[in-house]
Structures are given as structure tokens and as C-alpha cells.
């Protein structure tokens, strides 16, 4: 995703065609003879092949944005595709690790050559700060888009964490390791199944350290009892104080896990996400996994805040970026489709199976909210398999046309994320209403073109998301691509 990462897979600012033309021009000027000319033409072709943009990367990034829009705006109607209330994995739960995975892949290309470490570190730090700024602005509570036309946030309740903030942390750590190890990185990788792991051992060491920090903290930290005041205007429980009894270690349940405890201590309970998905769990409502009335015997934590992009879980998510940068290294060093796909698919299926085993043996359940190790493995393996599938279809078989809209969205991922996924463009349109805010163009289209025609709120909402959001942004991104307009941090 283009949230602070380079998306180009080429060696420099010139496109592959121009790069090859430049080499061919030098060959003609030299004119050392027919044999020499043939040799240089071969070199030019090799340069062109190496510098060719891998379209599967853009398509993967675009797919991630599309899924995000679908589950964010369609998940309310079809809650089974929304985030899992606790353990388990739904379509929405693939979005974050897919983002981090493709961030890692992009870092491998962006920092393939680091001529000046100081300049690279400065660039990495600046991009990280930009992502943090946009993350707090969009998800900290300042923007209420798209339906609420007001703006502003009470600093006593600002949310410090979010999607872009997590991406910023992972990008910062993974990119710094890649930059600082530039002198010990090999230009070629020796043969052997483990050679590429050894060549980039420092990157894996960084991922392993994050894994150890997460695991040790999760299973050793003592979580005491805690309390909170529930705030929801008009609710019967508004203003009431609740106490959650814990006093345990190594808990992976909703109330007493170390992930939530650290966020309450570091950020403060008033700065956490106030609508956690666990309110749709069986302990909280009989309608689970859908939203429904609160059970009479629902535990106190059902109404408590929880940060799904918190500090400890974000440390665990560094491993998702590490897996992604490994796939990028494979793409750089392995020159044939067969070599790349063999490594990608073997690792992808191995991670997928490991995650499934950990989950179904109840050793470590797959859990997006905690960003558990089994979740890292399962989603990392799925990302590798999906990227491999795109690579086969688009870059090997040449079936590019059906996936062009994903490529276009992937090339302008930051713009589509801000204007589309975060509802900024919809909020702008909603700002031009007639008589009342619920009489805007967006509301009229949803009601009269989709809901009333199909006589279904759920189906109408889903079709609106598909045609007026996903298809719209695919076309818009395609036009911007033709015009050469991209938004990068």
C-alpha cells in the first residue's frame, strides 16, 4: 500500500522501457562489432526484464483496499464479513495483515540500494511522521466522516492509535533494519532452501525479537482488576462506572488480556477505541455474530473500550512486515517464475497450516484483536498464496486486463484510502444537502437507486458499496493513472 512506501519495482526513476532504450543507445554508439552488439542487446533485454514492474504487487495492494471498503461500508449490512467478535478470522480480518505484508514487499524494492544511510534514515523518519499525522487526523476523532458533518475532537478523548499508526510503526522498524544492514546484504544469494533466510538474518532477527517481546509480555504480565465509565448519550448505562475483575496472568480472553492492559496504562482508557467488535460476541448478545441487544447477564467488559491497533499488538504485527519483506527479497534475487513461486507457495502454505494447527489445538487461537502469533501465521500465509496467485495470473499468464482496476487502485492506494475508505469524498458530497443532512445526493442514491429498487436494505447497501464505491474508485484511479497523477507520502 502507498502509505509511506515506494510502490515501484523498477531500479530507478526511469521506466523499464526508457532504461532499456538508454542501454541500447550506448550499444549503438560503441559499435564494437556484430558479436558485441548482440551481447549488449541481450544485456539490454536482461535489464528490461529485471526492471519490469511486477503488476501483481499493485493488484494485491488494490485488492486490499477493495476488501477494506467492502467490509467497512458493507459489513454493517452483512456482519459475517465484518471483524470476528473475538477468536476466528473473517474477510475483514485479512485487511490489516495484507497491508503490512505488501508494505514489507515494497520496502525490499525501495531500499534495494542505499547509497547514503543517513539520507535513507531521514526519509524513513519523515514518511513515518507523515503517516502518524494522517492516522491521528483521520482516525483520532477529528474527522467524523462521512455521515456526521461536524469535525473536531476533545483532546481528553482523542484516539492515538489506528490503521496508519500501526503501518507507520511496522514501516519504521522494518525499513530501518533494511537500511542499516545494507552493507551486509548480499548482491547474490547462494543456492539452498535456507540460503535466503541466512542472507537476510538481521531482518528475521528483528521479527523474532518482536515476537519474543509480544509472547513473553502476553503470557507473563499480571493483569489486575480495572474499571471504566461508560459514555453513550441516551443509553441507560450512560455515566455508569463498571469494574472488571481480573487478577490473572496469561489470559487470552476479552477482559483480562495483557494487550488491553498495556494500552490502558500507556494511552489511558479514555483514549481507546470505544466500539470494539467484542460487543457482538456470544457473551454479550444472543444475536452473535451479528449486532443485537445486550444480554441481561452480559459481563461488564462488553461495554468497555478496547484498542484493536494497540501498542503490544502492533509490536506483534512487525512480524507481518517481516514476512512481506522476505517475499520482496525472493522477488529480487530469484530470477525465474518457477523459483519465485516455489519459495512463495511453500512458505505460504507452511505458515497457513501452522496458524490453523495453533488455532484448532487451542494453543494460540487466531485473534485479530490480540494480533496473536497464529493470526500472524495464518494471514501471512494467506497473503503469500494470494500474491502467488496474482503473480501467476497477471505476470506469468499475462491475464492483466481483468485485474487492471485493482492495479489502478493499488497505484493510488493512499488517495483511495483517504477519500474512499475513510469517507472524505462522501462527506464532501453529503455537505451539499437539501433541507437536512439526510437529504444529500449520496443518501438519495442509496435509497432510490438501490434499497427501494431491490426492496432490501442489506442487498441495496451491498450493491451501493460495489457499484458506487468500489467500481467508482476503480474508474477514478484508472483516469488518474492515465493522467500520471499519484498521491504518495
mmCIF file of N, CA and C in Angstrom, residues 36 110 134 154 171 180 231-232 273 297 301 338 394 413 429 457 484:
data_model
loop_
_atom_site.group_PDB
_atom_site.id
_atom_site.type_symbol
_atom_site.label_atom_id
_atom_site.label_comp_id
_atom_site.label_asym_id
_atom_site.label_seq_id
_atom_site.Cartn_x
_atom_site.Cartn_y
_atom_site.Cartn_z
ATOM 1 N N UNK A 36 29.609 -8.099 -30.362
ATOM 2 C CA UNK A 36 29.483 -7.228 -29.203
ATOM 3 C C UNK A 36 28.094 -6.610 -29.149
ATOM 4 N N UNK A 110 12.186 -0.560 -2.412
ATOM 5 C CA UNK A 110 12.529 0.840 -2.186
ATOM 6 C C UNK A 110 13.945 0.989 -1.629
ATOM 7 N N UNK A 134 -1.431 11.679 9.456
ATOM 8 C CA UNK A 134 -2.668 11.351 8.765
ATOM 9 C C UNK A 134 -3.500 10.353 9.560
ATOM 10 N N UNK A 154 -12.272 16.195 21.261
ATOM 11 C CA UNK A 154 -11.895 16.531 22.635
ATOM 12 C C UNK A 154 -10.553 15.868 22.925
ATOM 13 N N UNK A 171 6.440 -0.043 9.306
ATOM 14 C CA UNK A 171 7.300 0.514 8.260
ATOM 15 C C UNK A 171 8.604 1.037 8.848
ATOM 16 N N UNK A 180 19.955 -0.145 7.652
ATOM 17 C CA UNK A 180 21.195 -0.271 8.429
ATOM 18 C C UNK A 180 21.982 -1.537 8.095
ATOM 19 N N UNK A 231 -19.695 5.817 28.415
ATOM 20 C CA UNK A 231 -20.245 7.058 27.868
ATOM 21 C C UNK A 231 -20.973 6.767 26.559
ATOM 22 N N UNK A 232 -22.266 7.019 26.550
ATOM 23 C CA UNK A 232 -23.069 6.876 25.331
ATOM 24 C C UNK A 232 -24.373 7.634 25.547
ATOM 25 N N UNK A 273 -10.330 2.852 21.570
ATOM 26 C CA UNK A 273 -11.464 2.702 20.663
ATOM 27 C C UNK A 273 -12.701 2.328 21.472
ATOM 28 N N UNK A 297 -27.492 -10.760 31.276
ATOM 29 C CA UNK A 297 -26.381 -11.237 32.106
ATOM 30 C C UNK A 297 -25.027 -10.953 31.464
ATOM 31 N N UNK A 301 -17.396 -6.019 30.803
ATOM 32 C CA UNK A 301 -16.441 -5.653 29.757
ATOM 33 C C UNK A 301 -17.083 -5.496 28.382
ATOM 34 N N UNK A 338 9.473 -20.000 -11.763
ATOM 35 C CA UNK A 338 9.401 -21.254 -11.029
ATOM 36 C C UNK A 338 10.060 -21.125 -9.662
ATOM 37 N N UNK A 394 -1.336 -12.752 -13.631
ATOM 38 C CA UNK A 394 -1.034 -11.477 -14.288
ATOM 39 C C UNK A 394 0.335 -11.469 -14.945
ATOM 40 N N UNK A 413 -3.148 3.974 -3.884
ATOM 41 C CA UNK A 413 -3.778 3.412 -2.684
ATOM 42 C C UNK A 413 -4.017 4.454 -1.601
ATOM 43 N N UNK A 429 -19.561 15.329 -0.422
ATOM 44 C CA UNK A 429 -20.824 15.313 -1.168
ATOM 45 C C UNK A 429 -22.006 15.489 -0.211
ATOM 46 N N UNK A 457 -32.734 -3.478 2.437
ATOM 47 C CA UNK A 457 -31.718 -2.575 2.960
ATOM 48 C C UNK A 457 -30.331 -3.207 2.869
ATOM 49 N N UNK A 484 -1.215 10.320 -15.047
ATOM 50 C CA UNK A 484 0.065 10.320 -14.334
ATOM 51 C C UNK A 484 -0.014 10.994 -12.977
#
